[in-house]
A tleap script that builds the chain and sets N, CA, C and O, in Angstrom:
source leaprc.protein.ff14SB
mol = sequence {
  NASP GLY LEU LEU LEU THR PHE ALA GLY ILE
  ASN THR LEU ARG HIE LYS LEU LYS ASN ASN
  THR THR ILE ASN GLY ILE ILE LYS HIE ALA
  GLY LEU THR PRO ASN VAL ILE PRO ASP TYR
  THR ASN GLY LYS PHE TYR ILE ARG CYS SER
  THR LYS ASN ASP ILE GLN GLU HIE PHE GLU
  ASN ILE LYS ASN VAL ALA ARG GLY ALA ALA
  GLU MET CTHR
}
set mol.1.N position { -31.102 13.996 -79.941 }
set mol.1.CA position { -30.061 15.250 -78.149 }
set mol.1.C position { -28.826 14.728 -78.407 }
set mol.1.O position { -27.730 15.197 -78.714 }
set mol.2.N position { -29.404 13.325 -78.147 }
set mol.2.CA position { -27.943 13.100 -77.651 }
set mol.2.C position { -26.584 12.872 -78.545 }
set mol.2.O position { -25.486 12.423 -78.216 }
set mol.3.N position { -27.303 13.569 -80.367 }
set mol.3.CA position { -25.778 13.263 -80.352 }
set mol.3.C position { -25.496 14.967 -80.980 }
set mol.3.O position { -24.409 15.205 -81.507 }
set mol.4.N position { -26.500 16.017 -80.873 }
set mol.4.CA position { -26.152 16.800 -80.726 }
set mol.4.C position { -26.160 17.225 -78.998 }
set mol.4.O position { -27.101 18.017 -79.056 }
set mol.5.N position { -25.854 17.230 -77.895 }
set mol.5.CA position { -25.358 16.710 -76.669 }
set mol.5.C position { -23.923 16.122 -76.927 }
set mol.5.O position { -22.988 16.477 -76.208 }
set mol.6.N position { -23.745 15.223 -77.950 }
set mol.6.CA position { -21.925 15.093 -77.546 }
set mol.6.C position { -21.403 15.759 -78.612 }
set mol.6.O position { -20.177 15.744 -78.721 }
set mol.7.N position { -22.201 16.475 -79.611 }
set mol.7.CA position { -20.855 17.929 -80.539 }
set mol.7.C position { -20.668 18.827 -79.273 }
set mol.7.O position { -19.585 19.322 -78.959 }
set mol.8.N position { -21.662 18.963 -78.682 }
set mol.8.CA position { -21.513 20.770 -77.964 }
set mol.8.C position { -20.358 20.176 -76.247 }
set mol.8.O position { -20.074 20.818 -75.236 }
set mol.9.N position { -20.071 19.004 -76.588 }
set mol.9.CA position { -19.640 18.005 -75.574 }
set mol.9.C position { -18.102 18.020 -76.334 }
set mol.9.O position { -17.289 17.986 -75.410 }
set mol.10.N position { -17.568 18.047 -77.298 }
set mol.10.CA position { -17.075 17.871 -77.194 }
set mol.10.C position { -16.884 18.986 -78.099 }
set mol.10.O position { -16.169 18.452 -78.947 }
set mol.11.N position { -17.079 20.401 -78.549 }
set mol.11.CA position { -16.708 21.494 -78.135 }
set mol.11.C position { -16.100 22.166 -77.333 }
set mol.11.O position { -15.194 22.984 -77.488 }
set mol.12.N position { -17.022 21.526 -75.774 }
set mol.12.CA position { -16.493 22.132 -74.221 }
set mol.12.C position { -14.426 21.541 -74.081 }
set mol.12.O position { -13.534 22.002 -73.369 }
set mol.13.N position { -14.406 20.693 -74.846 }
set mol.13.CA position { -13.127 19.572 -74.695 }
set mol.13.C position { -11.695 20.610 -75.787 }
set mol.13.O position { -10.532 20.248 -75.964 }
set mol.14.N position { -12.462 22.077 -76.393 }
set mol.14.CA position { -10.981 21.708 -76.429 }
set mol.14.C position { -10.187 23.021 -76.451 }
set mol.14.O position { -9.364 23.553 -77.196 }
set mol.15.N position { -11.066 23.416 -74.819 }
set mol.15.CA position { -10.117 23.774 -73.744 }
set mol.15.C position { -9.235 22.963 -73.792 }
set mol.15.O position { -8.285 23.734 -73.921 }
set mol.16.N position { -8.951 22.314 -73.789 }
set mol.16.CA position { -7.979 21.124 -73.552 }
set mol.16.C position { -7.202 20.242 -74.681 }
set mol.16.O position { -6.322 19.642 -74.063 }
set mol.17.N position { -7.141 19.924 -75.955 }
set mol.17.CA position { -6.553 19.493 -77.278 }
set mol.17.C position { -5.146 20.703 -77.182 }
set mol.17.O position { -4.970 21.913 -77.323 }
set mol.18.N position { -4.610 19.869 -76.960 }
set mol.18.CA position { -2.912 19.528 -76.431 }
set mol.18.C position { -2.960 21.020 -78.756 }
set mol.18.O position { -3.931 21.357 -79.434 }
set mol.19.N position { -1.175 21.353 -78.990 }
set mol.19.CA position { -1.201 21.937 -80.260 }
set mol.19.C position { -1.097 21.132 -80.966 }
set mol.19.O position { -0.864 19.966 -80.646 }
set mol.20.N position { -1.323 21.779 -82.749 }
set mol.20.CA position { -1.923 21.295 -83.159 }
set mol.20.C position { -2.908 20.352 -83.335 }
set mol.20.O position { -2.783 19.637 -84.329 }
set mol.21.N position { -3.861 20.171 -82.614 }
set mol.21.CA position { -5.189 19.169 -82.545 }
set mol.21.C position { -7.115 19.434 -82.368 }
set mol.21.O position { -7.934 19.838 -81.542 }
set mol.22.N position { -7.046 18.909 -83.704 }
set mol.22.CA position { -8.113 19.950 -84.274 }
set mol.22.C position { -8.999 18.217 -84.052 }
set mol.22.O position { -8.419 17.211 -84.461 }
set mol.23.N position { -10.330 18.114 -83.409 }
set mol.23.CA position { -11.384 17.308 -83.790 }
set mol.23.C position { -12.535 17.939 -84.602 }
set mol.23.O position { -13.120 19.022 -84.572 }
set mol.24.N position { -12.607 16.992 -85.224 }
set mol.24.CA position { -13.617 18.012 -86.541 }
set mol.24.C position { -14.681 16.156 -86.644 }
set mol.24.O position { -14.528 14.937 -86.732 }
set mol.25.N position { -15.907 17.465 -86.525 }
set mol.25.CA position { -16.864 16.291 -86.916 }
set mol.25.C position { -18.272 16.970 -88.293 }
set mol.25.O position { -18.408 18.038 -88.888 }
set mol.26.N position { -18.958 15.808 -88.276 }
set mol.26.CA position { -20.323 16.122 -89.042 }
set mol.26.C position { -21.001 15.072 -88.494 }
set mol.26.O position { -20.700 14.224 -87.654 }
set mol.27.N position { -22.165 15.344 -89.265 }
set mol.27.CA position { -23.355 14.705 -89.100 }
set mol.27.C position { -24.004 13.680 -90.668 }
set mol.27.O position { -24.598 14.124 -91.651 }
set mol.28.N position { -23.639 12.399 -90.396 }
set mol.28.CA position { -23.845 11.309 -91.121 }
set mol.28.C position { -26.547 11.034 -91.598 }
set mol.28.O position { -27.438 10.666 -92.364 }
set mol.29.N position { -26.259 11.480 -90.630 }
set mol.29.CA position { -27.259 11.184 -90.883 }
set mol.29.C position { -28.205 11.028 -88.759 }
set mol.29.O position { -28.098 10.425 -87.691 }
set mol.30.N position { -29.170 12.306 -89.616 }
set mol.30.CA position { -29.725 12.686 -88.301 }
set mol.30.C position { -32.354 12.673 -89.299 }
set mol.30.O position { -33.296 13.436 -89.513 }
set mol.31.N position { -32.014 11.454 -89.398 }
set mol.31.CA position { -34.003 11.561 -89.861 }
set mol.31.C position { -33.786 11.942 -90.748 }
set mol.31.O position { -32.846 12.266 -91.475 }
set mol.32.N position { -35.205 11.884 -90.659 }
set mol.32.CA position { -36.234 12.110 -92.354 }
set mol.32.C position { -37.125 14.237 -92.590 }
set mol.32.O position { -37.433 15.033 -93.477 }
set mol.33.N position { -37.120 14.156 -91.691 }
set mol.33.CA position { -38.035 15.325 -91.642 }
set mol.33.C position { -36.866 16.012 -90.648 }
set mol.33.O position { -35.956 15.635 -89.909 }
set mol.34.N position { -37.670 17.652 -91.253 }
set mol.34.CA position { -36.978 18.114 -89.792 }
set mol.34.C position { -38.316 18.557 -88.633 }
set mol.34.O position { -37.906 18.847 -87.510 }
set mol.35.N position { -39.876 18.623 -88.844 }
set mol.35.CA position { -40.342 18.173 -87.761 }
set mol.35.C position { -40.244 17.144 -86.853 }
set mol.35.O position { -40.989 17.382 -85.902 }
set mol.36.N position { -39.829 16.416 -86.765 }
set mol.36.CA position { -40.216 14.982 -85.744 }
set mol.36.C position { -38.405 14.317 -85.232 }
set mol.36.O position { -37.422 14.533 -85.941 }
set mol.37.N position { -38.355 13.674 -84.149 }
set mol.37.CA position { -37.930 13.798 -83.724 }
set mol.37.C position { -36.672 12.260 -84.191 }
set mol.37.O position { -37.169 11.173 -83.897 }
set mol.38.N position { -35.668 12.200 -84.639 }
set mol.38.CA position { -35.028 10.655 -85.374 }
set mol.38.C position { -34.906 10.026 -83.965 }
set mol.38.O position { -34.521 10.559 -82.925 }
set mol.39.N position { -35.573 8.025 -84.316 }
set mol.39.CA position { -35.006 7.432 -83.950 }
set mol.39.C position { -33.054 6.968 -84.283 }
set mol.39.O position { -32.595 6.470 -83.254 }
set mol.40.N position { -32.724 6.994 -84.636 }
set mol.40.CA position { -31.598 7.063 -85.288 }
set mol.40.C position { -31.071 8.319 -85.870 }
set mol.40.O position { -31.672 8.822 -86.820 }
set mol.41.N position { -29.873 8.941 -85.331 }
set mol.41.CA position { -28.645 9.662 -85.709 }
set mol.41.C position { -27.096 9.002 -85.730 }
set mol.41.O position { -26.544 8.139 -85.048 }
set mol.42.N position { -26.695 9.809 -86.807 }
set mol.42.CA position { -25.085 9.168 -86.752 }
set mol.42.C position { -23.701 10.530 -86.918 }
set mol.42.O position { -23.551 11.373 -87.803 }
set mol.43.N position { -23.168 10.350 -86.106 }
set mol.43.CA position { -21.459 11.500 -86.776 }
set mol.43.C position { -20.884 10.238 -86.855 }
set mol.43.O position { -21.097 9.028 -86.929 }
set mol.44.N position { -19.897 11.281 -86.794 }
set mol.44.CA position { -18.154 11.132 -87.106 }
set mol.44.C position { -17.600 11.927 -87.026 }
set mol.44.O position { -17.879 13.115 -87.187 }
set mol.45.N position { -16.154 11.142 -86.599 }
set mol.45.CA position { -16.176 12.020 -85.632 }
set mol.45.C position { -14.286 11.736 -86.546 }
set mol.45.O position { -14.023 10.674 -87.110 }
set mol.46.N position { -13.247 12.949 -86.465 }
set mol.46.CA position { -11.333 13.001 -86.610 }
set mol.46.C position { -11.080 13.753 -85.448 }
set mol.46.O position { -11.562 14.825 -85.084 }
set mol.47.N position { -10.080 12.871 -84.822 }
set mol.47.CA position { -8.760 13.720 -84.111 }
set mol.47.C position { -7.425 13.881 -85.972 }
set mol.47.O position { -7.050 13.157 -86.894 }
set mol.48.N position { -7.243 15.359 -85.470 }
set mol.48.CA position { -5.774 15.107 -85.918 }
set mol.48.C position { -4.832 15.096 -85.273 }
set mol.48.O position { -4.463 16.208 -85.649 }
set mol.49.N position { -3.646 14.636 -84.211 }
set mol.49.CA position { -2.489 14.825 -83.815 }
set mol.49.C position { -1.024 14.567 -84.268 }
set mol.49.O position { -0.638 14.141 -85.356 }
set mol.50.N position { -0.295 14.930 -83.170 }
set mol.50.CA position { 0.679 15.459 -83.403 }
set mol.50.C position { 1.119 13.793 -83.459 }
set mol.50.O position { 1.525 13.338 -84.529 }
set mol.51.N position { 1.024 13.011 -82.379 }
set mol.51.CA position { 1.859 11.771 -81.702 }
set mol.51.C position { -0.012 11.255 -81.763 }
set mol.51.O position { -1.005 11.971 -81.632 }
set mol.52.N position { 0.082 9.814 -82.001 }
set mol.52.CA position { -1.153 8.129 -81.929 }
set mol.52.C position { -0.859 8.984 -80.775 }
set mol.52.O position { -1.738 9.838 -80.669 }
set mol.53.N position { 0.503 9.128 -79.409 }
set mol.53.CA position { -0.404 9.093 -77.372 }
set mol.53.C position { -1.456 9.658 -77.362 }
set mol.53.O position { -2.449 9.241 -76.767 }
set mol.54.N position { -1.367 11.186 -78.336 }
set mol.54.CA position { -2.378 12.189 -78.570 }
set mol.54.C position { -3.477 12.057 -78.102 }
set mol.54.O position { -4.298 12.503 -77.300 }
set mol.55.N position { -3.116 10.779 -79.358 }
set mol.55.CA position { -5.359 10.664 -80.551 }
set mol.55.C position { -5.655 9.596 -79.259 }
set mol.55.O position { -6.770 9.552 -78.739 }
set mol.56.N position { -4.417 8.658 -78.758 }
set mol.56.CA position { -5.418 7.967 -78.338 }
set mol.56.C position { -5.611 8.454 -76.376 }
set mol.56.O position { -5.626 7.692 -75.409 }
set mol.57.N position { -5.694 9.529 -76.404 }
set mol.57.CA position { -5.798 10.267 -75.158 }
set mol.57.C position { -6.562 11.181 -75.519 }
set mol.57.O position { -6.586 11.931 -74.543 }
set mol.58.N position { -7.517 11.812 -76.671 }
set mol.58.CA position { -8.277 12.351 -77.333 }
set mol.58.C position { -9.128 11.771 -76.953 }
set mol.58.O position { -9.820 12.169 -76.016 }
set mol.59.N position { -9.379 10.338 -77.753 }
set mol.59.CA position { -10.459 9.814 -77.955 }
set mol.59.C position { -11.029 8.790 -77.044 }
set mol.59.O position { -12.137 8.540 -77.519 }
set mol.60.N position { -10.876 8.185 -76.152 }
set mol.60.CA position { -10.691 8.812 -74.451 }
set mol.60.C position { -11.524 9.438 -74.235 }
set mol.60.O position { -12.629 9.061 -73.844 }
set mol.61.N position { -11.130 10.667 -74.470 }
set mol.61.CA position { -12.371 11.703 -73.589 }
set mol.61.C position { -13.377 12.054 -74.314 }
set mol.61.O position { -14.231 12.783 -73.809 }
set mol.62.N position { -13.538 11.489 -76.050 }
set mol.62.CA position { -14.327 11.747 -77.215 }
set mol.62.C position { -15.989 10.920 -76.709 }
set mol.62.O position { -17.178 11.216 -76.593 }
set mol.63.N position { -14.711 9.294 -76.469 }
set mol.63.CA position { -15.608 7.945 -76.259 }
set mol.63.C position { -16.615 8.675 -74.169 }
set mol.63.O position { -17.836 8.533 -74.101 }
set mol.64.N position { -16.243 8.985 -73.547 }
set mol.64.CA position { -16.546 9.864 -72.032 }
set mol.64.C position { -17.841 10.541 -72.882 }
set mol.64.O position { -19.022 10.275 -72.660 }
set mol.65.N position { -17.367 11.432 -73.857 }
set mol.65.CA position { -18.829 12.096 -73.670 }
set mol.65.C position { -19.030 11.854 -74.774 }
set mol.65.O position { -17.913 11.372 -74.963 }
set mol.66.N position { -19.412 11.779 -75.539 }
set mol.66.CA position { -20.633 10.613 -76.091 }
set mol.66.C position { -21.218 9.686 -75.641 }
set mol.66.O position { -22.166 9.074 -76.133 }
set mol.67.N position { -20.613 9.502 -74.541 }
set mol.67.CA position { -21.034 7.991 -73.455 }
set mol.67.C position { -21.906 9.254 -72.135 }
set mol.67.O position { -22.879 8.787 -71.545 }
set mol.68.N position { -21.497 10.687 -71.800 }
set mol.68.CA position { -22.376 10.634 -70.716 }
set mol.68.C position { -23.173 11.805 -71.447 }
set mol.68.O position { -23.479 12.880 -70.930 }
set mol.69.N position { -23.657 11.083 -73.715 }
set mol.69.CA position { -24.437 12.902 -73.873 }
set mol.69.C position { -25.749 11.369 -73.997 }
set mol.69.O position { -26.924 11.487 -74.344 }
set mol.70.N position { -25.122 10.205 -73.638 }
set mol.70.CA position { -26.308 9.113 -74.038 }
set mol.70.C position { -26.853 9.573 -72.642 }
set mol.70.O position { -27.493 10.616 -72.512 }
set mol.71.N position { -26.585 8.808 -71.705 }
set mol.71.CA position { -26.474 8.619 -70.087 }
set mol.71.C position { -27.928 10.798 -70.041 }
set mol.71.O position { -29.146 10.836 -70.218 }
set mol.72.N position { -27.411 11.460 -69.885 }
set mol.72.CA position { -28.158 12.565 -70.249 }
set mol.72.C position { -29.763 12.003 -71.456 }
set mol.72.O position { -30.696 11.576 -70.776 }
set mol.73.N position { -29.904 12.004 -72.262 }
set mol.73.CA position { -30.668 12.193 -73.120 }
set mol.73.C position { -31.226 10.586 -72.564 }
set mol.73.O position { -32.185 10.042 -73.112 }
savepdb mol mol.pdb
quit
């Protein structure tokens, strides 16, 4: 649930992104069977921006989204 909430939260950040900025994510590990909530999940996110300052700003926003998703779960 936490990883899915993180993806959803990052999706809501898209309206705040500056031009030429993309955030892409993949689920690297999501359990072994489809009908069981896994004990562990793992995702990886990529940020592409025009400047390092923009990357840092968006990175902080993404960390906050992940913290919020962790709190919700």
